[in-house]
Short mmCIF file of C-alpha atoms in Angstrom, two decimals:
data_model
loop_
_atom_site.label_atom_id
_atom_site.label_comp_id
_atom_site.label_asym_id
_atom_site.label_seq_id
_atom_site.Cartn_x
_atom_site.Cartn_y
_atom_site.Cartn_z
CA MET A 15 156.56 6.00 15.52
CA SER A 16 155.52 4.34 12.26
CA VAL A 17 154.75 7.56 10.38
CA PHE A 18 158.33 8.76 10.82
CA GLU A 19 159.73 5.51 9.45
CA THR A 20 157.31 5.17 6.54
CA LEU A 21 156.92 8.80 5.44
CA GLU A 22 159.99 10.74 6.51
CA SER A 23 163.19 10.61 4.45
CA GLU A 24 166.04 8.29 5.35
CA VAL A 25 168.18 11.40 5.83
CA ARG A 26 166.84 11.88 9.38
CA SER A 27 169.56 11.35 11.98
CA TYR A 28 168.99 12.57 15.55
CA SER A 29 165.69 10.71 15.74
CA ARG A 30 167.54 7.43 15.19
CA GLY A 31 169.70 7.93 18.26
CA TRP A 32 166.77 9.11 20.39
CA PRO A 33 163.89 6.81 19.33
CA VAL A 34 161.07 8.44 21.29
CA VAL A 35 158.46 11.06 20.42
CA PHE A 36 159.16 14.33 22.26
CA ASP A 37 156.22 16.44 23.32
CA ARG A 38 157.28 19.25 25.67
CA ALA A 39 160.43 21.11 26.62
CA VAL A 40 161.18 23.45 29.51
CA GLY A 41 164.55 24.93 30.41
CA SER A 42 167.12 22.15 30.29
CA HIS A 43 164.64 19.27 30.01
CA LEU A 44 162.73 17.59 27.22
CA TYR A 45 159.76 15.30 27.86
CA ASP A 46 158.54 12.51 25.64
CA GLU A 47 154.85 11.83 25.11
CA SER A 48 154.82 9.47 28.08
CA SER A 49 156.18 12.38 30.21
CA LYS A 50 159.62 10.81 30.74
CA SER A 51 162.14 13.58 31.42
CA TYR A 52 165.51 13.94 29.70
CA VAL A 53 168.28 16.31 30.74
CA ASP A 54 169.37 18.17 27.61
CA PHE A 55 173.14 18.23 26.96
CA PHE A 56 172.46 18.95 23.27
CA ALA A 57 170.64 22.31 23.30
CA GLY A 58 169.48 22.14 19.70
CA ALA A 59 173.07 21.72 18.48
CA GLY A 60 173.81 25.05 20.12
CA ALA A 61 170.64 26.85 19.03
CA LEU A 62 169.14 26.90 22.53
CA ASN A 63 171.74 28.62 24.69
CA TYR A 64 168.92 30.16 26.76
CA GLY A 65 167.06 26.87 27.17
CA HIS A 66 163.72 25.56 25.94
CA ASN A 67 160.73 27.87 26.16
CA ASN A 68 162.63 30.43 28.21
CA PRO A 69 159.75 32.27 29.93
CA VAL A 70 161.16 35.76 29.44
CA LEU A 71 161.77 35.23 25.73
CA LYS A 72 158.49 33.37 25.29
CA GLN A 73 156.49 36.22 26.78
CA ALA A 74 158.14 38.75 24.47
CA VAL A 75 157.34 36.63 21.40
CA VAL A 76 153.76 35.93 22.52
CA ASP A 77 153.12 39.61 23.20
CA TYR A 78 154.46 40.54 19.77
CA ILE A 79 152.33 37.96 17.99
CA MET A 80 149.20 38.87 19.96
CA ARG A 81 149.50 42.54 18.97
CA ASP A 82 149.67 41.47 15.32
CA GLY A 83 153.28 42.47 14.91
CA VAL A 84 154.69 41.89 11.43
CA THR A 85 155.97 38.31 11.15
CA HIS A 86 157.43 38.18 7.65
CA ALA A 87 159.02 41.23 6.06
CA LEU A 88 161.95 40.12 3.87
CA ASP A 89 164.38 43.01 4.45
CA MET A 90 161.80 45.74 4.90
CA ASN A 91 162.20 48.14 7.80
CA THR A 92 160.22 47.00 10.84
CA VAL A 93 160.01 47.99 14.48
CA ALA A 94 161.23 44.52 15.45
CA LYS A 95 164.34 44.77 13.28
CA ARG A 96 165.09 48.30 14.47
CA ASP A 97 164.87 47.22 18.11
CA PHE A 98 167.21 44.32 17.44
CA LEU A 99 169.78 46.40 15.56
CA GLU A 100 169.81 49.08 18.23
CA SER A 101 170.17 46.52 21.00
CA PHE A 102 172.89 44.60 19.15
CA ARG A 103 174.79 47.84 18.63
CA ASP A 104 174.39 49.05 22.21
CA VAL A 105 174.78 45.75 24.07
CA VAL A 106 177.19 43.73 21.92
CA LEU A 107 179.17 45.80 19.43
CA GLY A 108 179.60 49.08 21.30
CA PRO A 109 181.00 47.74 24.59
CA ARG A 110 183.48 45.59 22.64
CA GLU A 111 184.49 48.47 20.35
CA LEU A 112 183.60 46.41 17.30
CA ASP A 113 182.68 48.28 14.13
CA TYR A 114 180.61 45.99 11.92
CA LYS A 115 177.79 46.39 9.45
CA VAL A 116 175.06 43.80 10.05
CA MET A 117 173.86 41.70 7.13
CA PHE A 118 170.84 39.37 7.30
CA PRO A 119 171.75 36.67 4.75
CA GLY A 120 168.99 34.11 5.44
CA PRO A 121 167.80 32.02 8.35
CA ALA A 122 170.65 29.53 8.90
CA GLY A 123 174.36 29.38 9.62
CA ALA A 124 175.09 28.10 6.13
CA ASN A 125 173.49 31.28 4.74
CA ALA A 126 175.86 33.38 6.85
CA VAL A 127 178.85 31.38 5.63
CA GLU A 128 177.79 31.52 1.97
CA ALA A 129 177.44 35.31 2.21
CA ALA A 130 180.85 35.62 3.86
CA LEU A 131 182.56 33.55 1.15
CA LYS A 132 180.84 35.43 -1.67
CA LEU A 133 181.70 38.80 -0.18
CA ALA A 134 185.35 37.89 0.43
CA ARG A 135 185.70 36.88 -3.21
CA LYS A 136 183.93 40.01 -4.42
CA VAL A 137 186.10 42.30 -2.29
CA THR A 138 189.44 40.71 -3.14
CA GLY A 139 188.81 39.51 -6.67
CA ARG A 140 190.30 36.15 -5.68
CA GLN A 141 188.60 32.75 -5.66
CA SER A 142 190.49 30.51 -3.25
CA VAL A 143 189.54 30.20 0.42
CA VAL A 144 191.66 28.47 3.06
CA ASN A 145 189.85 26.30 5.59
CA PHE A 146 191.05 23.91 8.28
CA THR A 147 191.11 20.18 8.87
CA ASN A 148 187.96 18.84 10.60
CA ALA A 149 186.09 22.10 10.00
CA PHE A 150 182.33 22.18 9.62
CA HIS A 151 180.66 25.23 8.07
CA GLY A 152 177.34 24.01 6.67
CA MET A 153 175.65 21.79 4.11
CA THR A 154 175.20 24.08 1.10
CA LEU A 155 177.79 23.85 -1.67
CA GLY A 156 179.97 26.81 -0.74
CA ALA A 157 179.92 25.93 2.95
CA LEU A 158 180.60 22.27 2.12
CA SER A 159 183.65 23.25 0.08
CA VAL A 160 185.30 24.56 3.28
CA THR A 161 184.07 21.63 5.41
CA GLY A 162 186.33 18.70 6.21
CA ASN A 163 184.00 15.76 6.83
CA SER A 164 184.26 13.37 3.89
CA MET A 165 180.77 11.90 4.30
CA LYS A 166 179.11 15.32 4.23
CA ARG A 167 181.31 16.48 1.35
CA GLY A 168 180.42 13.36 -0.58
CA GLY A 169 176.76 14.30 -0.47
CA ALA A 170 177.43 17.26 -2.76
CA GLY A 171 177.65 14.99 -5.79
CA ILE A 172 180.06 17.35 -7.57
CA PRO A 173 183.68 18.44 -7.06
CA LEU A 174 184.02 21.01 -4.27
CA VAL A 175 186.62 23.45 -5.47
CA HIS A 176 188.31 26.78 -4.70
CA ALA A 177 189.13 25.75 -1.12
CA THR A 178 192.43 24.57 0.36
CA PRO A 179 192.61 22.81 3.75
CA MET A 180 195.35 23.61 6.25
CA PRO A 181 196.15 21.91 9.59
CA PHE A 182 194.04 23.16 12.51
CA ASP A 183 195.77 23.87 15.81
CA ASN A 184 197.58 20.76 17.11
CA TYR A 185 196.52 18.70 14.09
CA LEU A 186 200.17 17.59 13.79
CA ASP A 187 200.52 17.05 17.58
CA GLY A 188 202.87 20.00 17.96
CA GLN A 189 205.59 18.37 15.84
CA VAL A 190 206.04 21.44 13.63
CA PRO A 191 205.75 25.18 14.29
CA ASP A 192 202.32 26.72 13.83
CA PHE A 193 201.55 27.68 10.20
CA LEU A 194 204.91 26.45 8.88
CA TRP A 195 203.23 24.78 5.89
CA PHE A 196 200.83 27.65 5.26
CA GLU A 197 203.55 30.31 5.40
CA ARG A 198 205.85 28.29 3.14
CA LEU A 199 203.13 27.86 0.52
CA LEU A 200 202.33 31.56 0.58
CA ALA A 201 205.99 32.51 0.18
CA ASP A 202 206.87 30.01 -2.56
CA SER A 203 205.83 31.07 -6.08
CA GLY A 204 206.12 27.44 -7.09
CA SER A 205 203.81 26.04 -4.40
CA GLY A 206 200.72 26.08 -6.58
CA LEU A 207 198.63 27.72 -3.85
CA ASN A 208 196.25 30.23 -5.36
CA GLU A 209 196.35 33.55 -3.54
CA PRO A 210 193.56 33.23 -0.95
CA ALA A 211 190.67 35.63 -0.66
CA ALA A 212 190.03 34.58 2.92
CA VAL A 213 190.68 32.15 5.70
CA ILE A 214 187.63 30.74 7.49
CA VAL A 215 188.00 29.26 10.97
CA GLU A 216 186.07 28.07 14.02
CA THR A 217 187.82 28.95 17.28
CA VAL A 218 186.37 25.74 18.72
CA GLN A 219 185.46 23.06 16.20
CA GLY A 220 182.12 21.72 17.40
CA GLU A 221 181.21 19.07 14.84
CA GLY A 222 184.89 18.37 14.19
CA GLY A 223 185.43 16.98 17.70
CA ILE A 224 185.40 19.90 20.20
CA ASN A 225 188.87 21.01 19.10
CA ALA A 226 189.68 24.27 20.87
CA ALA A 227 192.34 26.45 19.28
CA ARG A 228 194.88 28.05 21.59
CA VAL A 229 194.71 31.83 21.86
CA GLU A 230 198.31 32.00 20.64
CA TRP A 231 197.35 30.08 17.51
CA LEU A 232 194.39 32.36 16.82
CA ARG A 233 196.52 35.47 17.28
CA ALA A 234 199.17 34.09 14.94
CA LEU A 235 196.49 33.28 12.36
CA ALA A 236 195.09 36.82 12.55
CA ASP A 237 198.62 38.21 12.14
CA LEU A 238 199.30 35.95 9.15
CA CYS A 239 196.13 37.10 7.44
CA LYS A 240 196.95 40.76 8.05
CA ARG A 241 200.50 40.41 6.70
CA HIS A 242 199.34 38.68 3.53
CA GLY A 243 196.22 40.75 2.85
CA ILE A 244 193.88 37.82 3.46
CA LEU A 245 190.45 38.37 5.00
CA LEU A 246 189.81 36.53 8.27
CA ILE A 247 186.35 34.99 8.64
CA VAL A 248 185.38 33.56 12.03
CA ASP A 249 182.48 31.11 11.93
CA ASP A 250 180.84 31.68 15.32
CA VAL A 251 177.58 29.98 14.38
CA GLN A 252 177.78 27.34 17.12
CA MET A 253 180.34 28.82 19.50
CA GLY A 254 179.05 32.39 19.54
CA CYS A 255 176.32 33.90 21.73
CA GLY A 256 178.17 32.93 24.90
CA ARG A 257 178.82 29.22 24.31
CA THR A 258 182.49 29.56 25.33
CA GLY A 259 181.82 32.29 27.92
CA PRO A 260 182.15 35.69 26.20
CA PHE A 261 179.53 36.66 23.62
CA PHE A 262 181.99 36.02 20.76
CA SER A 263 184.28 33.02 21.04
CA PHE A 264 187.21 34.99 19.58
CA GLU A 265 187.20 37.62 22.34
CA VAL A 266 189.55 35.55 24.49
CA ALA A 267 192.26 35.90 21.82
CA GLY A 268 191.85 39.66 21.46
CA ILE A 269 191.49 39.47 17.69
CA THR A 270 189.08 41.33 15.41
CA PRO A 271 187.96 39.27 12.39
CA ASP A 272 187.09 40.96 9.11
CA ILE A 273 183.84 38.97 8.86
CA VAL A 274 181.90 37.06 11.53
CA CYS A 275 179.16 34.49 10.95
CA LEU A 276 176.43 34.12 13.59
CA SER A 277 173.31 31.99 13.72
CA LYS A 278 171.80 29.30 15.99
CA SER A 279 171.39 31.03 19.37
CA ILE A 280 171.32 34.55 17.98
CA GLY A 281 167.63 33.72 17.34
CA ALA A 282 167.45 33.10 21.11
CA PHE A 283 164.25 31.03 21.26
CA GLY A 284 165.22 28.39 18.73
CA LEU A 285 163.86 30.66 15.99
CA PRO A 286 165.82 30.90 12.73
CA LEU A 287 168.06 33.92 12.33
CA ALA A 288 171.56 34.48 10.96
CA LEU A 289 173.92 37.44 10.74
CA THR A 290 177.02 38.12 8.73
CA LEU A 291 179.02 40.90 10.38
CA ILE A 292 181.19 42.89 8.00
CA ARG A 293 183.83 45.56 8.48
CA PRO A 294 182.21 48.69 6.97
CA GLU A 295 184.79 49.12 4.21
CA LEU A 296 184.04 45.58 3.01
CA ASP A 297 180.32 46.24 2.57
CA VAL A 298 180.45 46.51 -1.22
CA TRP A 299 177.23 44.60 -2.00
CA GLU A 300 174.89 45.87 -4.67
CA PRO A 301 171.27 46.06 -3.45
CA GLY A 302 169.76 42.58 -3.69
CA GLU A 303 173.03 40.97 -4.76
CA HIS A 304 172.59 38.43 -1.98
CA ASN A 305 169.04 37.96 -0.78
CA GLY A 306 166.50 35.43 0.46
CA THR A 307 162.84 35.17 1.37
CA PHE A 308 163.44 34.55 5.08
CA ARG A 309 166.14 37.08 5.88
CA GLY A 310 164.24 38.69 8.72
CA ILE A 311 161.75 36.62 10.71
CA SER A 312 160.43 39.22 13.14
CA PRO A 313 159.65 36.90 16.09
CA ALA A 314 163.34 35.94 16.02
CA PHE A 315 164.27 39.64 16.17
CA VAL A 316 161.97 40.04 19.16
CA ALA A 317 163.40 37.03 21.02
CA ALA A 318 166.96 38.02 20.16
CA THR A 319 166.43 41.56 21.41
CA GLU A 320 164.97 40.32 24.69
CA ALA A 321 167.86 37.88 25.14
CA LEU A 322 170.43 40.63 24.64
CA ARG A 323 168.70 42.91 27.14
CA THR A 324 168.20 40.14 29.68
CA TYR A 325 171.50 38.26 29.53
CA TRP A 326 174.16 40.53 28.03
CA THR A 327 173.92 43.89 29.80
CA ASP A 328 176.17 42.47 32.54
CA ASP A 329 178.60 39.57 32.93
CA THR A 330 176.42 37.26 35.01
CA LEU A 331 175.75 34.74 32.23
CA GLU A 332 179.37 34.79 31.05
CA LYS A 333 180.72 34.09 34.54
CA GLY A 334 178.13 31.37 35.08
CA THR A 335 179.05 29.69 31.80
CA LEU A 336 182.74 29.68 32.65
CA ALA A 337 182.10 28.30 36.14
CA LYS A 338 179.82 25.56 34.83
CA GLY A 339 182.34 24.75 32.14
CA GLU A 340 184.99 24.24 34.81
CA GLN A 341 182.61 21.93 36.65
CA VAL A 342 182.10 19.85 33.50
CA GLU A 343 185.86 19.73 32.98
CA ARG A 344 186.49 18.55 36.56
CA VAL A 345 183.93 15.76 36.26
CA MET A 346 185.30 14.68 32.89
CA HIS A 347 188.85 14.53 34.28
CA GLY A 348 187.48 12.43 37.13
CA ILE A 349 185.89 10.05 34.64
CA ALA A 350 189.15 9.80 32.70
CA GLU A 351 191.12 9.10 35.90
CA ALA A 352 188.63 6.42 36.91
CA HIS A 353 189.22 4.57 33.63
CA PRO A 354 192.96 4.96 32.93
CA THR A 355 193.18 2.09 30.44
CA ALA A 356 190.55 3.72 28.22
CA GLU A 357 192.90 6.69 27.57
CA LEU A 358 190.07 9.22 27.54
CA LYS A 359 190.85 12.82 26.63
CA VAL A 360 188.99 15.89 27.92
CA LYS A 361 188.44 18.64 25.36
CA GLY A 362 186.78 22.01 24.90
CA ARG A 363 186.16 25.43 26.38
CA GLY A 364 183.29 27.04 28.30
CA LEU A 365 180.15 24.95 27.96
CA ALA A 366 181.36 23.28 24.77
CA ARG A 367 183.03 20.17 26.13
CA GLY A 368 183.93 16.75 24.85
CA LEU A 369 185.22 13.41 26.08
CA ARG A 370 187.21 11.59 23.42
CA PHE A 371 187.11 7.80 23.35
CA ALA A 372 189.23 5.32 21.46
CA ASP A 373 186.67 5.02 18.67
CA GLY A 374 183.26 6.14 17.52
CA GLU A 375 181.63 2.86 18.48
CA THR A 376 182.49 3.39 22.15
CA ALA A 377 181.46 7.04 22.18
CA GLY A 378 178.18 6.14 20.50
CA ALA A 379 177.54 3.41 23.06
CA VAL A 380 178.12 5.92 25.87
CA CYS A 381 175.58 8.31 24.36
CA ARG A 382 173.06 5.47 24.00
CA ALA A 383 173.61 4.46 27.61
CA ALA A 384 173.13 8.08 28.65
CA PHE A 385 169.88 8.28 26.68
CA ASP A 386 168.57 5.14 28.38
CA ARG A 387 169.23 6.88 31.71
CA GLY A 388 167.54 10.14 30.71
CA LEU A 389 170.31 12.29 29.17
CA LEU A 390 170.52 13.62 25.61
CA MET A 391 174.01 13.81 24.12
CA GLU A 392 175.47 13.53 20.64
CA THR A 393 178.84 12.53 19.27
CA SER A 394 181.21 14.57 17.13
CA GLY A 395 184.59 14.23 15.50
CA PRO A 396 185.61 12.65 12.18
CA ASP A 397 184.71 9.17 13.43
CA GLY A 398 182.13 10.19 16.02
CA GLU A 399 184.69 9.43 18.74
CA VAL A 400 183.87 12.41 20.99
CA ALA A 401 180.90 12.44 23.38
CA LYS A 402 179.78 16.06 23.29
CA VAL A 403 178.42 18.06 26.25
CA MET A 404 176.61 21.28 25.25
CA PRO A 405 173.78 22.08 27.69
CA PRO A 406 171.85 25.34 27.70
CA LEU A 407 173.91 28.11 29.30
CA THR A 408 171.00 28.70 31.67
CA ILE A 409 171.13 25.17 33.10
CA THR A 410 171.00 25.14 36.90
CA ASP A 411 173.79 23.70 39.02
CA ASP A 412 171.53 20.88 40.15
CA GLU A 413 170.52 20.02 36.59
CA LEU A 414 174.14 20.08 35.49
CA ASP A 415 175.16 17.81 38.36
CA ALA A 416 172.33 15.40 37.53
CA GLY A 417 173.36 15.22 33.89
CA LEU A 418 177.03 14.73 34.75
CA GLY A 419 176.06 11.97 37.17
CA ILE A 420 174.26 10.18 34.34
CA LEU A 421 177.26 10.66 32.06
CA THR A 422 179.55 9.18 34.70
CA GLU A 423 177.29 6.14 35.05
CA ALA A 424 176.97 5.73 31.29
CA VAL A 425 180.74 5.75 30.77
CA ALA A 426 181.29 3.27 33.58
CA ALA A 427 178.60 0.91 32.32
CA THR A 428 179.82 1.08 28.73
CA LEU A 429 183.50 0.56 29.49
CA THR A 430 182.71 -2.27 31.92
CA ARG A 431 180.74 -4.10 29.24
CA ARG A 432 183.59 -3.65 26.80
#
């Protein structure tokens, strides 16, 4: 362990909560170098929806590499990219009657968000973007400007401007009608609100505390944007690719965003890939106006294509995710009922679930107790007060039950001590 402490930057974080050296990973388990097994309720922060070293995806990548397929190609035309685009069109966009151009902005979710913000400003000629309380959109400057977390924003070292936060769904505990403040600011010429180019939103705020927006709220937001000529950007980096059940998290609301940001599990095998989906009439980029060295990593195209063909040509994975999500919800409600004085709150949708505690210290202690028992979890929320459950979508029922059993024990042990 010493090399990590002496040579690696102090910025490291996950390794502090899980102080072991991991060596192997298969499906929904990681193994440290002493071969101790850990059930994974983290899934690479949502980048491993299909599990670790998924054998079907692994074989496709290995075969591609062994035939000397092109690995790095910037945005050149390759067989791997063509196969991905055709599969994405035929398996994802076509059946959902979605008409988007596909942009490859760079390898991470922040790249997808930066491209979306830049394009919205270019299309509309406006500068301001509206974001929501407790949002998280990435760590680069543009993405940070529409992120809520004060610690992460503080790391920018400069003022983060041209973004205006609005209350996310239920931020005011239902005390005022949805979008009352937003609508009033838009209507009042004296409000001081600059005319927004876009609104950017997560349908379920992952890092913000597993805050799931109601479908009615999302529909009202889409209507507001349409009435006021504001572009709607959905950040589906963590909640897309089936995390909430359907491929896109916004499908449940029946809305069609102007721009969609995808990353994390779109690369399927834990390989870096990001997409910015754009309504065709908004695709006003000049060639090379937004670019990057790692826009198209071909092994990620190969894994992504295989994942689409394997898991998204029918509704088996979607139904399984929803059923497993209901199982997590039932167990979490049971935990809350078993500890009534703790006032625990169950949150989330699909296989993005959270258990909110009174404070971050308690939630952190629960995650540490889970780790000691062989379960990987992280916290989220503004004060780290939510214990977050995000296993691979391919987790088996037995693995899910085992992990939930550990969580139940960890909560009981932590609350008893306190």
